[in-house]
């Protein structure tokens, strides 16, 4: 089985893509929270309010996940920078494994977030 060689520049490029995606998610969460605020003023039905609280909690949790992902990227970038200063372009095996694991984590989070957004948009269609 052939192993993929991951260079620092390639990881940095992927990190930049992920950081942009995470910033976009944060902006979306602000928009979604504003929609929740609008709905709270429109509805008094306990079932609807319970669903609003559910989405609020989900958005808070997702915001925390975003913060964790951003922190992990920054730590990884720091390690890459240290290697670049030392003149090493090819990454060590442990760091490459962490990068691939993080890539999987980002893909999983994309799916979770996409499902949450679909569910929330269906909710908005019903109650806006």
mmCIF file of N, CA and C in Angstrom:
data_model
loop_
_atom_site.group_PDB
_atom_site.id
_atom_site.type_symbol
_atom_site.label_atom_id
_atom_site.label_comp_id
_atom_site.label_asym_id
_atom_site.label_seq_id
_atom_site.Cartn_x
_atom_site.Cartn_y
_atom_site.Cartn_z
ATOM 1 N N UNK A 1 0.839 -1.181 0.000
ATOM 2 C CA UNK A 1 0.000 0.000 0.000
ATOM 3 C C UNK A 1 0.883 1.243 0.000
ATOM 4 N N UNK A 2 0.632 2.126 -0.928
ATOM 5 C CA UNK A 2 1.414 3.345 -1.053
ATOM 6 C C UNK A 2 0.902 4.391 -0.075
ATOM 7 N N UNK A 3 1.829 5.037 0.621
ATOM 8 C CA UNK A 3 1.444 6.068 1.585
ATOM 9 C C UNK A 3 1.514 7.434 0.934
ATOM 10 N N UNK A 4 0.581 8.290 1.338
ATOM 11 C CA UNK A 4 0.561 9.663 0.846
ATOM 12 C C UNK A 4 1.588 10.483 1.616
ATOM 13 N N UNK A 5 2.371 11.244 0.881
ATOM 14 C CA UNK A 5 3.318 12.155 1.523
ATOM 15 C C UNK A 5 2.623 13.503 1.649
ATOM 16 N N UNK A 6 2.598 14.004 2.859
ATOM 17 C CA UNK A 6 1.935 15.281 3.106
ATOM 18 C C UNK A 6 2.999 16.318 3.432
ATOM 19 N N UNK A 7 3.028 17.367 2.618
ATOM 20 C CA UNK A 7 3.984 18.447 2.828
ATOM 21 C C UNK A 7 3.335 19.567 3.633
ATOM 22 N N UNK A 8 4.173 20.303 4.321
ATOM 23 C CA UNK A 8 3.686 21.404 5.152
ATOM 24 C C UNK A 8 2.851 22.397 4.346
ATOM 25 N N UNK A 9 3.301 22.717 3.147
ATOM 26 C CA UNK A 9 2.573 23.692 2.332
ATOM 27 C C UNK A 9 1.178 23.192 1.974
ATOM 28 N N UNK A 10 1.049 21.903 1.738
ATOM 29 C CA UNK A 10 -0.269 21.339 1.427
ATOM 30 C C UNK A 10 -1.186 21.367 2.649
ATOM 31 N N UNK A 11 -0.615 21.054 3.801
ATOM 32 C CA UNK A 11 -1.425 21.101 5.024
ATOM 33 C C UNK A 11 -1.853 22.533 5.313
ATOM 34 N N UNK A 12 -0.923 23.457 5.134
ATOM 35 C CA UNK A 12 -1.253 24.861 5.376
ATOM 36 C C UNK A 12 -2.392 25.301 4.463
ATOM 37 N N UNK A 13 -2.339 24.917 3.199
ATOM 38 C CA UNK A 13 -3.396 25.261 2.253
ATOM 39 C C UNK A 13 -4.746 24.699 2.709
ATOM 40 N N UNK A 14 -4.746 23.441 3.139
ATOM 41 C CA UNK A 14 -5.987 22.830 3.615
ATOM 42 C C UNK A 14 -6.489 23.519 4.883
ATOM 43 N N UNK A 15 -5.567 23.887 5.761
ATOM 44 C CA UNK A 15 -5.944 24.623 6.973
ATOM 45 C C UNK A 15 -6.621 25.938 6.622
ATOM 46 N N UNK A 16 -6.093 26.645 5.638
ATOM 47 C CA UNK A 16 -6.686 27.918 5.235
ATOM 48 C C UNK A 16 -8.110 27.714 4.720
ATOM 49 N N UNK A 17 -8.326 26.664 3.966
ATOM 50 C CA UNK A 17 -9.676 26.355 3.495
ATOM 51 C C UNK A 17 -10.604 26.092 4.676
ATOM 52 N N UNK A 18 -10.145 25.289 5.619
ATOM 53 C CA UNK A 18 -10.960 24.956 6.782
ATOM 54 C C UNK A 18 -11.263 26.192 7.622
ATOM 55 N N UNK A 19 -10.249 27.043 7.798
ATOM 56 C CA UNK A 19 -10.477 28.257 8.592
ATOM 57 C C UNK A 19 -11.547 29.129 7.951
ATOM 58 N N UNK A 20 -11.515 29.258 6.636
ATOM 59 C CA UNK A 20 -12.547 30.026 5.939
ATOM 60 C C UNK A 20 -13.924 29.422 6.127
ATOM 61 N N UNK A 21 -13.985 28.118 6.058
ATOM 62 C CA UNK A 21 -15.252 27.414 6.252
ATOM 63 C C UNK A 21 -15.787 27.637 7.671
ATOM 64 N N UNK A 22 -14.912 27.574 8.646
ATOM 65 C CA UNK A 22 -15.323 27.763 10.041
ATOM 66 C C UNK A 22 -15.797 29.194 10.299
ATOM 67 N N UNK A 23 -15.141 30.168 9.699
ATOM 68 C CA UNK A 23 -15.584 31.566 9.826
ATOM 69 C C UNK A 23 -16.983 31.715 9.232
ATOM 70 N N UNK A 24 -17.206 31.096 8.086
ATOM 71 C CA UNK A 24 -18.526 31.139 7.453
ATOM 72 C C UNK A 24 -19.578 30.509 8.357
ATOM 73 N N UNK A 25 -19.265 29.374 8.957
ATOM 74 C CA UNK A 25 -20.213 28.727 9.870
ATOM 75 C C UNK A 25 -20.561 29.645 11.037
ATOM 76 N N UNK A 26 -19.549 30.325 11.574
ATOM 77 C CA UNK A 26 -19.800 31.255 12.683
ATOM 78 C C UNK A 26 -20.762 32.365 12.263
ATOM 79 N N UNK A 27 -20.567 32.881 11.053
ATOM 80 C CA UNK A 27 -21.464 33.929 10.549
ATOM 81 C C UNK A 27 -22.881 33.391 10.371
ATOM 82 N N UNK A 28 -22.985 32.182 9.876
ATOM 83 C CA UNK A 28 -24.306 31.570 9.735
ATOM 84 C C UNK A 28 -24.984 31.407 11.089
ATOM 85 N N UNK A 29 -24.225 31.002 12.087
ATOM 86 C CA UNK A 29 -24.809 30.830 13.415
ATOM 87 C C UNK A 29 -25.352 32.147 13.953
ATOM 88 N N UNK A 30 -24.675 33.251 13.676
ATOM 89 C CA UNK A 30 -25.192 34.565 14.083
ATOM 90 C C UNK A 30 -26.543 34.827 13.418
ATOM 91 N N UNK A 31 -26.625 34.537 12.129
ATOM 92 C CA UNK A 31 -27.875 34.701 11.394
ATOM 93 C C UNK A 31 -28.964 33.803 11.985
ATOM 94 N N UNK A 32 -28.632 32.550 12.250
ATOM 95 C CA UNK A 32 -29.616 31.609 12.796
ATOM 96 C C UNK A 32 -30.099 32.061 14.171
ATOM 97 N N UNK A 33 -29.187 32.556 14.986
ATOM 98 C CA UNK A 33 -29.584 33.037 16.316
ATOM 99 C C UNK A 33 -30.488 34.266 16.213
ATOM 100 N N UNK A 34 -30.246 35.108 15.214
ATOM 101 C CA UNK A 34 -31.143 36.248 14.990
ATOM 102 C C UNK A 34 -32.541 35.772 14.611
ATOM 103 N N UNK A 35 -32.612 34.729 13.805
ATOM 104 C CA UNK A 35 -33.913 34.158 13.432
ATOM 105 C C UNK A 35 -34.615 33.604 14.668
ATOM 106 N N UNK A 36 -33.866 32.970 15.547
ATOM 107 C CA UNK A 36 -34.461 32.461 16.793
ATOM 108 C C UNK A 36 -35.043 33.606 17.612
ATOM 109 N N UNK A 37 -34.307 34.699 17.686
ATOM 110 C CA UNK A 37 -34.786 35.867 18.437
ATOM 111 C C UNK A 37 -36.090 36.400 17.859
ATOM 112 N N UNK A 38 -36.184 36.427 16.537
ATOM 113 C CA UNK A 38 -37.422 36.867 15.892
ATOM 114 C C UNK A 38 -38.581 35.941 16.254
ATOM 115 N N UNK A 39 -38.321 34.659 16.214
ATOM 116 C CA UNK A 39 -39.389 33.686 16.470
ATOM 117 C C UNK A 39 -39.859 33.708 17.918
ATOM 118 N N UNK A 40 -38.955 33.976 18.841
ATOM 119 C CA UNK A 40 -39.331 34.026 20.260
ATOM 120 C C UNK A 40 -40.380 35.106 20.492
ATOM 121 N N UNK A 41 -40.277 36.184 19.737
ATOM 122 C CA UNK A 41 -41.248 37.273 19.924
ATOM 123 C C UNK A 41 -42.588 36.966 19.246
ATOM 124 N N UNK A 42 -42.614 36.021 18.328
ATOM 125 C CA UNK A 42 -43.839 35.693 17.596
ATOM 126 C C UNK A 42 -44.660 34.568 18.214
ATOM 127 N N UNK A 43 -44.006 33.685 18.926
ATOM 128 C CA UNK A 43 -44.682 32.471 19.379
ATOM 129 C C UNK A 43 -44.738 32.382 20.901
ATOM 130 N N UNK A 44 -45.872 31.889 21.392
ATOM 131 C CA UNK A 44 -46.017 31.616 22.820
ATOM 132 C C UNK A 44 -46.305 30.133 23.058
ATOM 133 N N UNK A 45 -46.549 29.403 21.985
ATOM 134 C CA UNK A 45 -46.820 27.975 22.078
ATOM 135 C C UNK A 45 -45.622 27.258 22.702
ATOM 136 N N UNK A 46 -45.884 26.470 23.747
ATOM 137 C CA UNK A 46 -44.797 25.819 24.477
ATOM 138 C C UNK A 46 -44.002 24.847 23.611
ATOM 139 N N UNK A 47 -44.690 24.164 22.689
ATOM 140 C CA UNK A 47 -43.987 23.225 21.810
ATOM 141 C C UNK A 47 -43.017 23.963 20.887
ATOM 142 N N UNK A 48 -43.460 25.064 20.353
ATOM 143 C CA UNK A 48 -42.605 25.857 19.466
ATOM 144 C C UNK A 48 -41.440 26.432 20.263
ATOM 145 N N UNK A 49 -41.710 26.938 21.442
ATOM 146 C CA UNK A 49 -40.649 27.496 22.285
ATOM 147 C C UNK A 49 -39.628 26.430 22.680
ATOM 148 N N UNK A 50 -40.109 25.209 22.909
ATOM 149 C CA UNK A 50 -39.200 24.103 23.234
ATOM 150 C C UNK A 50 -38.291 23.800 22.041
ATOM 151 N N UNK A 51 -38.844 23.863 20.842
ATOM 152 C CA UNK A 51 -38.031 23.635 19.642
ATOM 153 C C UNK A 51 -37.021 24.768 19.455
ATOM 154 N N UNK A 52 -37.447 25.985 19.752
ATOM 155 C CA UNK A 52 -36.512 27.122 19.668
ATOM 156 C C UNK A 52 -35.346 26.925 20.631
ATOM 157 N N UNK A 53 -35.662 26.471 21.826
ATOM 158 C CA UNK A 53 -34.617 26.215 22.819
ATOM 159 C C UNK A 53 -33.684 25.103 22.336
ATOM 160 N N UNK A 54 -34.259 24.078 21.716
ATOM 161 C CA UNK A 54 -33.449 22.985 21.162
ATOM 162 C C UNK A 54 -32.447 23.531 20.145
ATOM 163 N N UNK A 55 -32.929 24.359 19.216
ATOM 164 C CA UNK A 55 -32.030 24.915 18.203
ATOM 165 C C UNK A 55 -31.000 25.851 18.812
ATOM 166 N N UNK A 56 -31.422 26.621 19.794
ATOM 167 C CA UNK A 56 -30.480 27.506 20.468
ATOM 168 C C UNK A 56 -29.346 26.682 21.090
ATOM 169 N N UNK A 57 -29.702 25.583 21.752
ATOM 170 C CA UNK A 57 -28.692 24.713 22.360
ATOM 171 C C UNK A 57 -27.779 24.092 21.299
ATOM 172 N N UNK A 58 -28.384 23.669 20.187
ATOM 173 C CA UNK A 58 -27.590 23.086 19.108
ATOM 174 C C UNK A 58 -26.600 24.105 18.542
ATOM 175 N N UNK A 59 -27.048 25.342 18.390
ATOM 176 C CA UNK A 59 -26.175 26.381 17.854
ATOM 177 C C UNK A 59 -25.052 26.712 18.833
ATOM 178 N N UNK A 60 -25.359 26.699 20.112
ATOM 179 C CA UNK A 60 -24.317 26.932 21.125
ATOM 180 C C UNK A 60 -23.286 25.805 21.071
ATOM 181 N N UNK A 61 -23.773 24.567 21.002
ATOM 182 C CA UNK A 61 -22.859 23.424 20.928
ATOM 183 C C UNK A 61 -21.989 23.495 19.673
ATOM 184 N N UNK A 62 -22.627 23.805 18.559
ATOM 185 C CA UNK A 62 -21.871 23.873 17.310
ATOM 186 C C UNK A 62 -20.851 25.009 17.358
ATOM 187 N N UNK A 63 -21.215 26.115 17.984
ATOM 188 C CA UNK A 63 -20.263 27.211 18.151
ATOM 189 C C UNK A 63 -19.042 26.767 18.944
ATOM 190 N N UNK A 64 -19.267 25.959 19.965
ATOM 191 C CA UNK A 64 -18.152 25.417 20.750
ATOM 192 C C UNK A 64 -17.277 24.493 19.923
ATOM 193 N N UNK A 65 -17.902 23.685 19.089
ATOM 194 C CA UNK A 65 -17.146 22.794 18.204
ATOM 195 C C UNK A 65 -16.289 23.611 17.249
ATOM 196 N N UNK A 66 -16.855 24.679 16.713
ATOM 197 C CA UNK A 66 -16.102 25.552 15.806
ATOM 198 C C UNK A 66 -14.873 26.103 16.512
ATOM 199 N N UNK A 67 -15.061 26.582 17.740
ATOM 200 C CA UNK A 67 -13.927 27.122 18.511
ATOM 201 C C UNK A 67 -12.845 26.055 18.700
ATOM 202 N N UNK A 68 -13.255 24.830 19.037
ATOM 203 C CA UNK A 68 -12.296 23.742 19.227
ATOM 204 C C UNK A 68 -11.545 23.429 17.936
ATOM 205 N N UNK A 69 -12.274 23.408 16.823
ATOM 206 C CA UNK A 69 -11.644 23.122 15.536
ATOM 207 C C UNK A 69 -10.642 24.224 15.168
ATOM 208 N N UNK A 70 -11.024 25.478 15.406
ATOM 209 C CA UNK A 70 -10.117 26.592 15.107
ATOM 210 C C UNK A 70 -8.860 26.505 15.964
ATOM 211 N N UNK A 71 -9.018 26.147 17.220
ATOM 212 C CA UNK A 71 -7.873 26.028 18.121
ATOM 213 C C UNK A 71 -6.936 24.904 17.665
ATOM 214 N N UNK A 72 -7.506 23.793 17.248
ATOM 215 C CA UNK A 72 -6.701 22.666 16.772
ATOM 216 C C UNK A 72 -5.906 23.063 15.528
ATOM 217 N N UNK A 73 -6.552 23.778 14.624
ATOM 218 C CA UNK A 73 -5.858 24.229 13.414
ATOM 219 C C UNK A 73 -4.693 25.143 13.783
ATOM 220 N N UNK A 74 -4.926 26.062 14.705
ATOM 221 C CA UNK A 74 -3.854 26.992 15.100
ATOM 222 C C UNK A 74 -2.674 26.249 15.728
ATOM 223 N N UNK A 75 -2.951 25.257 16.546
ATOM 224 C CA UNK A 75 -1.867 24.470 17.148
ATOM 225 C C UNK A 75 -1.087 23.722 16.074
ATOM 226 N N UNK A 76 -1.810 23.172 15.126
ATOM 227 C CA UNK A 76 -1.170 22.450 14.032
ATOM 228 C C UNK A 76 -0.318 23.404 13.198
ATOM 229 N N UNK A 77 -0.840 24.586 12.936
ATOM 230 C CA UNK A 77 -0.095 25.594 12.170
ATOM 231 C C UNK A 77 1.191 25.992 12.893
ATOM 232 N N UNK A 78 1.124 26.077 14.207
ATOM 233 C CA UNK A 78 2.310 26.431 14.994
ATOM 234 C C UNK A 78 3.393 25.367 14.822
ATOM 235 N N UNK A 79 2.986 24.107 14.835
ATOM 236 C CA UNK A 79 3.953 23.019 14.651
ATOM 237 C C UNK A 79 4.531 23.035 13.242
ATOM 238 N N UNK A 80 3.686 23.328 12.260
ATOM 239 C CA UNK A 80 4.169 23.416 10.883
ATOM 240 C C UNK A 80 5.184 24.553 10.754
ATOM 241 N N UNK A 81 4.866 25.692 11.350
ATOM 242 C CA UNK A 81 5.771 26.850 11.291
ATOM 243 C C UNK A 81 7.114 26.513 11.913
ATOM 244 N N UNK A 82 7.095 25.793 13.014
ATOM 245 C CA UNK A 82 8.353 25.404 13.667
ATOM 246 C C UNK A 82 9.183 24.525 12.744
ATOM 247 N N UNK A 83 8.529 23.624 12.028
ATOM 248 C CA UNK A 83 9.268 22.769 11.095
ATOM 249 C C UNK A 83 9.826 23.580 9.928
ATOM 250 N N UNK A 84 9.054 24.547 9.463
ATOM 251 C CA UNK A 84 9.521 25.388 8.345
ATOM 252 C C UNK A 84 10.752 26.189 8.743
ATOM 253 N N UNK A 85 10.769 26.660 9.982
ATOM 254 C CA UNK A 85 11.931 27.407 10.477
ATOM 255 C C UNK A 85 13.161 26.504 10.473
ATOM 256 N N UNK A 86 12.942 25.230 10.788
ATOM 257 C CA UNK A 86 14.046 24.271 10.792
ATOM 258 C C UNK A 86 14.411 23.813 9.380
ATOM 259 N N UNK A 87 13.639 24.240 8.382
ATOM 260 C CA UNK A 87 13.936 23.887 6.999
ATOM 261 C C UNK A 87 13.428 22.528 6.581
ATOM 262 N N UNK A 88 12.486 21.976 7.315
ATOM 263 C CA UNK A 88 11.923 20.667 6.983
ATOM 264 C C UNK A 88 10.581 20.874 6.287
ATOM 265 N N UNK A 89 10.450 20.354 5.058
ATOM 266 C CA UNK A 89 9.176 20.490 4.356
ATOM 267 C C UNK A 89 8.303 19.254 4.538
ATOM 268 N N UNK A 90 8.896 18.071 4.501
ATOM 269 C CA UNK A 90 8.111 16.849 4.702
ATOM 270 C C UNK A 90 7.792 16.731 6.186
ATOM 271 N N UNK A 91 6.595 16.360 6.476
ATOM 272 C CA UNK A 91 6.140 16.337 7.862
ATOM 273 C C UNK A 91 6.432 15.003 8.530
ATOM 274 N N UNK A 92 6.512 15.026 9.828
ATOM 275 C CA UNK A 92 6.707 13.778 10.543
ATOM 276 C C UNK A 92 5.410 12.955 10.530
ATOM 277 N N UNK A 93 5.553 11.675 10.732
ATOM 278 C CA UNK A 93 4.442 10.731 10.611
ATOM 279 C C UNK A 93 3.316 11.068 11.596
ATOM 280 N N UNK A 94 3.673 11.368 12.808
ATOM 281 C CA UNK A 94 2.648 11.656 13.831
ATOM 282 C C UNK A 94 1.800 12.859 13.436
ATOM 283 N N UNK A 95 2.447 13.903 12.975
ATOM 284 C CA UNK A 95 1.724 15.107 12.579
ATOM 285 C C UNK A 95 0.851 14.847 11.349
ATOM 286 N N UNK A 96 1.352 14.044 10.430
ATOM 287 C CA UNK A 96 0.555 13.685 9.248
ATOM 288 C C UNK A 96 -0.673 12.889 9.656
ATOM 289 N N UNK A 97 -0.512 11.972 10.579
ATOM 290 C CA UNK A 97 -1.654 11.182 11.059
ATOM 291 C C UNK A 97 -2.684 12.078 11.738
ATOM 292 N N UNK A 98 -2.213 13.039 12.512
ATOM 293 C CA UNK A 98 -3.121 13.988 13.161
ATOM 294 C C UNK A 98 -3.872 14.809 12.120
ATOM 295 N N UNK A 99 -3.180 15.180 11.064
ATOM 296 C CA UNK A 99 -3.806 15.974 10.017
ATOM 297 C C UNK A 99 -4.911 15.173 9.327
ATOM 298 N N UNK A 100 -4.636 13.930 8.992
ATOM 299 C CA UNK A 100 -5.624 13.083 8.335
ATOM 300 C C UNK A 100 -6.811 12.845 9.263
ATOM 301 N N UNK A 101 -6.551 12.632 10.546
ATOM 302 C CA UNK A 101 -7.637 12.442 11.518
ATOM 303 C C UNK A 101 -8.479 13.714 11.618
ATOM 304 N N UNK A 102 -7.811 14.862 11.585
ATOM 305 C CA UNK A 102 -8.548 16.129 11.651
ATOM 306 C C UNK A 102 -9.381 16.329 10.394
ATOM 307 N N UNK A 103 -8.857 15.934 9.254
ATOM 308 C CA UNK A 103 -9.609 16.014 8.001
ATOM 309 C C UNK A 103 -10.911 15.200 8.124
ATOM 310 N N UNK A 104 -10.798 14.011 8.697
ATOM 311 C CA UNK A 104 -11.989 13.173 8.919
ATOM 312 C C UNK A 104 -12.971 13.859 9.871
ATOM 313 N N UNK A 105 -12.430 14.506 10.888
ATOM 314 C CA UNK A 105 -13.270 15.212 11.851
ATOM 315 C C UNK A 105 -14.015 16.366 11.182
ATOM 316 N N UNK A 106 -13.320 17.085 10.311
ATOM 317 C CA UNK A 106 -13.965 18.185 9.572
ATOM 318 C C UNK A 106 -15.081 17.655 8.672
ATOM 319 N N UNK A 107 -14.828 16.544 8.001
ATOM 320 C CA UNK A 107 -15.844 15.964 7.125
ATOM 321 C C UNK A 107 -17.075 15.534 7.919
ATOM 322 N N UNK A 108 -16.847 14.935 9.061
ATOM 323 C CA UNK A 108 -17.952 14.526 9.928
ATOM 324 C C UNK A 108 -18.726 15.748 10.402
ATOM 325 N N UNK A 109 -18.009 16.793 10.805
ATOM 326 C CA UNK A 109 -18.673 17.999 11.287
ATOM 327 C C UNK A 109 -19.465 18.676 10.180
ATOM 328 N N UNK A 110 -18.951 18.640 8.962
ATOM 329 C CA UNK A 110 -19.700 19.183 7.815
ATOM 330 C C UNK A 110 -21.050 18.492 7.686
ATOM 331 N N UNK A 111 -21.056 17.177 7.805
ATOM 332 C CA UNK A 111 -22.298 16.405 7.692
ATOM 333 C C UNK A 111 -23.261 16.741 8.824
ATOM 334 N N UNK A 112 -22.747 16.795 10.043
ATOM 335 C CA UNK A 112 -23.581 17.118 11.206
ATOM 336 C C UNK A 112 -24.187 18.511 11.039
ATOM 337 N N UNK A 113 -23.367 19.468 10.647
ATOM 338 C CA UNK A 113 -23.825 20.843 10.496
ATOM 339 C C UNK A 113 -24.834 20.963 9.352
ATOM 340 N N UNK A 114 -24.571 20.284 8.240
ATOM 341 C CA UNK A 114 -25.500 20.321 7.099
ATOM 342 C C UNK A 114 -26.864 19.755 7.507
ATOM 343 N N UNK A 115 -26.860 18.680 8.272
ATOM 344 C CA UNK A 115 -28.129 18.100 8.746
ATOM 345 C C UNK A 115 -28.864 19.063 9.666
ATOM 346 N N UNK A 116 -28.135 19.714 10.562
ATOM 347 C CA UNK A 116 -28.741 20.687 11.468
ATOM 348 C C UNK A 116 -29.358 21.838 10.676
ATOM 349 N N UNK A 117 -28.643 22.328 9.683
ATOM 350 C CA UNK A 117 -29.163 23.430 8.872
ATOM 351 C C UNK A 117 -30.428 23.013 8.122
ATOM 352 N N UNK A 118 -30.432 21.832 7.534
ATOM 353 C CA UNK A 118 -31.627 21.358 6.828
ATOM 354 C C UNK A 118 -32.819 21.290 7.768
ATOM 355 N N UNK A 119 -32.581 20.731 8.933
ATOM 356 C CA UNK A 119 -33.640 20.603 9.937
ATOM 357 C C UNK A 119 -34.140 21.990 10.360
ATOM 358 N N UNK A 120 -33.212 22.925 10.578
ATOM 359 C CA UNK A 120 -33.591 24.263 11.007
ATOM 360 C C UNK A 120 -34.360 24.997 9.916
ATOM 361 N N UNK A 121 -33.941 24.850 8.668
ATOM 362 C CA UNK A 121 -34.663 25.502 7.571
ATOM 363 C C UNK A 121 -36.082 24.954 7.437
ATOM 364 N N UNK A 122 -36.256 23.669 7.654
ATOM 365 C CA UNK A 122 -37.620 23.100 7.637
ATOM 366 C C UNK A 122 -38.452 23.711 8.773
ATOM 367 N N UNK A 123 -37.807 23.865 9.917
ATOM 368 C CA UNK A 123 -38.491 24.497 11.055
ATOM 369 C C UNK A 123 -38.883 25.934 10.720
ATOM 370 N N UNK A 124 -37.963 26.675 10.102
ATOM 371 C CA UNK A 124 -38.252 28.067 9.734
ATOM 372 C C UNK A 124 -39.410 28.140 8.720
ATOM 373 N N UNK A 125 -39.415 27.250 7.766
ATOM 374 C CA UNK A 125 -40.497 27.236 6.787
ATOM 375 C C UNK A 125 -41.853 27.063 7.461
ATOM 376 N N UNK A 126 -41.864 26.292 8.504
ATOM 377 C CA UNK A 126 -43.111 25.986 9.203
ATOM 378 C C UNK A 126 -43.566 27.145 10.105
ATOM 379 N N UNK A 127 -42.621 27.810 10.759
ATOM 380 C CA UNK A 127 -42.994 28.776 11.795
ATOM 381 C C UNK A 127 -42.656 30.233 11.503
ATOM 382 N N UNK A 128 -42.045 30.538 10.377
ATOM 383 C CA UNK A 128 -41.733 31.952 10.082
ATOM 384 C C UNK A 128 -42.919 32.633 9.445
#
